[in-house]
XYZ file of C-alpha atoms in Angstrom:
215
model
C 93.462 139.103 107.905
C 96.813 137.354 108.610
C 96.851 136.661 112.865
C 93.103 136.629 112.933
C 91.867 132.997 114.113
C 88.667 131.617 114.228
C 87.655 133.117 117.826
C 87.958 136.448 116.308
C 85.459 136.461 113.801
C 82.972 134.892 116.129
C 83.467 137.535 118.717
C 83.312 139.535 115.857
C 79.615 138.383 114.978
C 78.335 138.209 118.120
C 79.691 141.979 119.613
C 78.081 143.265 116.117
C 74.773 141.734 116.831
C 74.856 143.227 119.892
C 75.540 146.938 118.762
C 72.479 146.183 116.415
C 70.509 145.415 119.917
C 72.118 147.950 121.784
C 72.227 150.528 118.418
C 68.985 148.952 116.315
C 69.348 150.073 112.116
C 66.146 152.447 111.726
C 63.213 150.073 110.394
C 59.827 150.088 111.288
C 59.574 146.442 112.047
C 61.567 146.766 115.469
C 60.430 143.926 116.969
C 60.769 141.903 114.498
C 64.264 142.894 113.867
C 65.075 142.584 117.742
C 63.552 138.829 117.625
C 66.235 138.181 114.604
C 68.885 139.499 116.210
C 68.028 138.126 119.671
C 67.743 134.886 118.416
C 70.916 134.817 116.101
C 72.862 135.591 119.833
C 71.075 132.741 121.310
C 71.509 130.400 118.705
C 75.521 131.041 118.231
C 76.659 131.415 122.023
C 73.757 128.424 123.250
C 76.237 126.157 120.550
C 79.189 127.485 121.013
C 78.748 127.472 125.013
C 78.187 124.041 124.851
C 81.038 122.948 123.362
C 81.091 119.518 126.498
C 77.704 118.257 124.837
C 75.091 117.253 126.975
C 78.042 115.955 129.665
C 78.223 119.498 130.866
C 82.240 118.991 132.134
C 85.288 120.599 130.658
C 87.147 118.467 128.524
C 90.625 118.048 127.679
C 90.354 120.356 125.055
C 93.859 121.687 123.330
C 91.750 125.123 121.815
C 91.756 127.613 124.666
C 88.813 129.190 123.064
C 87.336 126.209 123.783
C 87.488 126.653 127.406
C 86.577 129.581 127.022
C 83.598 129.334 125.668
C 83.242 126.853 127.946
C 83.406 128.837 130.922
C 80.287 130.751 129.386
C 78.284 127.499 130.173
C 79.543 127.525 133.713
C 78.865 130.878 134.360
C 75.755 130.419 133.235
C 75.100 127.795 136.177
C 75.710 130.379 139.209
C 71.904 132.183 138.623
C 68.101 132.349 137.999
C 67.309 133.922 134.662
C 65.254 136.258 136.565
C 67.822 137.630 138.679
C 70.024 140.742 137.776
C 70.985 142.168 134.946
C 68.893 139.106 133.156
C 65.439 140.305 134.724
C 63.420 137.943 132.792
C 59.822 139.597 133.761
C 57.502 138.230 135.599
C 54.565 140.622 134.763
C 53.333 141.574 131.502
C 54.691 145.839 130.313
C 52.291 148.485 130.961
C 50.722 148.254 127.339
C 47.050 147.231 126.563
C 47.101 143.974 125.214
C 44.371 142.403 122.634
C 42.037 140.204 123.656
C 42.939 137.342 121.344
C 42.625 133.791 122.372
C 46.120 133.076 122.384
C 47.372 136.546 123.812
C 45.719 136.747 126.853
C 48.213 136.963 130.014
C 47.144 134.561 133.136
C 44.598 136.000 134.920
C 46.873 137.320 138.128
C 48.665 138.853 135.752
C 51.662 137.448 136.143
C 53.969 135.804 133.257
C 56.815 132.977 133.033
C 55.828 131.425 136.200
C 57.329 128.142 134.859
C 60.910 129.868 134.480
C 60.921 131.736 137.983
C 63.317 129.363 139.407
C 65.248 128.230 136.689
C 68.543 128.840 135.760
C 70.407 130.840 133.176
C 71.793 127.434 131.868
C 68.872 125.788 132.033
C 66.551 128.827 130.194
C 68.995 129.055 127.408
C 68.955 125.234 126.400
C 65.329 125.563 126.468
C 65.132 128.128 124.685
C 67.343 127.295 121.978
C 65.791 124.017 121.604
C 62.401 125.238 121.410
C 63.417 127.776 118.811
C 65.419 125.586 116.585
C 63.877 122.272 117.091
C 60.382 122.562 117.706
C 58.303 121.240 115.199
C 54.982 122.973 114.471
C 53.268 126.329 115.526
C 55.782 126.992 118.977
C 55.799 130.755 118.648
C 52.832 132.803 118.757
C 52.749 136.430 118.306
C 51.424 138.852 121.506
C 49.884 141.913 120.382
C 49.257 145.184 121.484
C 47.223 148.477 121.150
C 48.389 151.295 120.047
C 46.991 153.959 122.412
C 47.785 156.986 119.801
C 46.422 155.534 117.044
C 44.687 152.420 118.131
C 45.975 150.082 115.810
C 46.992 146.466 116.742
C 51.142 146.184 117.264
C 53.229 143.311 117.390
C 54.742 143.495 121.017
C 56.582 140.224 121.295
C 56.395 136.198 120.983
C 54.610 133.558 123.282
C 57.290 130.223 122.808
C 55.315 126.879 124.347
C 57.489 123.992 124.115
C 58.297 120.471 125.751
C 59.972 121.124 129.607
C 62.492 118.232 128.262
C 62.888 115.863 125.422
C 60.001 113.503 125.686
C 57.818 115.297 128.444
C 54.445 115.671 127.820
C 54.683 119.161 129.535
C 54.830 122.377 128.298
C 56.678 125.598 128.972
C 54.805 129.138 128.421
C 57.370 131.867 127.824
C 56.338 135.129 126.922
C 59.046 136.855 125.777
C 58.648 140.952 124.802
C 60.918 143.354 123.092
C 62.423 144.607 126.119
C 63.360 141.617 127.308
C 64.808 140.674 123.862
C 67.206 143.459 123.939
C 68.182 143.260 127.536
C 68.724 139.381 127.338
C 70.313 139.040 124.418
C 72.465 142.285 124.998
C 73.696 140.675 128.347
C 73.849 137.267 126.432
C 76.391 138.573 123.879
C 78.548 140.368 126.755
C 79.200 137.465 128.875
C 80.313 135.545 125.646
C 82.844 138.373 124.603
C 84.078 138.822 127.576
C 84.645 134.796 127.956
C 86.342 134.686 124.671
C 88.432 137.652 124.398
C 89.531 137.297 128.381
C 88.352 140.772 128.460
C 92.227 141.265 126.723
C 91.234 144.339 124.793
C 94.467 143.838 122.251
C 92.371 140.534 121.479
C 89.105 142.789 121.066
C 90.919 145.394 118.913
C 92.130 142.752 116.424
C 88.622 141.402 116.135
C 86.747 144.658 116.069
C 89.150 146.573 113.427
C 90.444 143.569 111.512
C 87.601 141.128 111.237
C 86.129 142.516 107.362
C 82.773 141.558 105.808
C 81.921 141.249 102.318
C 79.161 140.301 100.506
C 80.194 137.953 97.456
């Protein structure tokens, strides 16, 4: 691997997550496998992305994948996280949902209400924090019915979690496969593109070069 740096491998990990979203391995626990890999995009672009901290400026850094990454964060800051190609929805699929306490949509039918304004910057720190520091029962499953063989489905995850650190309110997201593969897809492009510069010589090298082992 001699010329491969650090920024390789990670654009390596995060384009191969997102040929498993684009591509998923054959399993019949799809959503499940979707939530893993959409979180493992969040999770590794949300840290990486924020490479200024809670500041939010660009530093002085000497690593030019540092800006890079950086610039991830700032183009994160230009749009809603319901606007195109994001499309967070706003209204539950067309799929008959159990009538479980906890699963039950608002009654007009509509969903993420408290994200409808909010930013892509904004979404994606709440989101990582509620997945990775919430403490407690924050995700919820939402389930379906099958209409072929009426059985009860997993169809995605209902994430409540503080608005900020230390507020006694709560965000509702409820977040289904769909949008877990869309998201996270268009999560993992904007941070390739970012790091590689879209220089595809720099994308080659990491695609071709960047091996995996198990030990």
């Amino acid at each position: 691997m001699g010329g491969i740096a650090d920024e390789h491998v990670e654009w390596a990990i995060v384009n191969r997550l997102k040929a498993m979203l684009d591509e998923p391995p054959p399993t019949p626990f799809n959503v499940t496998q979707t939530f893993a890999l959409f979180s493992s995009v969040l999770l590794w672009t949300k840290n990486r992305a924020w490479v200024a901290g809670n500041r939010g400026a660009r530093g002085n850094w000497e690593d030019l994948a540092d800006h890079r990454a950086h610039d991830v964060r700032e183009a994160m800051r230009g749009a809603l996280i319901t606007d195109a190609p994001w499309r967070l929805s706003l209204a539950p699929p067309q799929i008959t949902l159990v009538d479980r306490e906890d699963d039950l949509p608002p009654p007009d039918r509509r969903i993420n209400l408290d994200f409808e304004n909010m930013s892509q910057e904004a979404f994606f720190k709440w989101l990582r924090d509620a997945l990775a520091h919430g403490d407690g029962r924050t995700i919820r499953p939402i389930h379906k019915r099958s209409a072929r063989t009426k059985k009860t489905l997993l169809a995605g995850f209902r994430i409540e979690f503080a608005e900020a650190n230390g507020s006694q309110r709560k965000l509702t997201l409820s977040l289904f496969h769909d949008d877990m593969r869309r998201i996270g897809g268009q999560l993992a492009d904007l941070f390739c593109q970012a790091l590689s510069s879209n220089n595809r010589y720099f994308e080659q090298d990491a695609a071709t070069q960047v091996e995996e082992r198990a030990a």
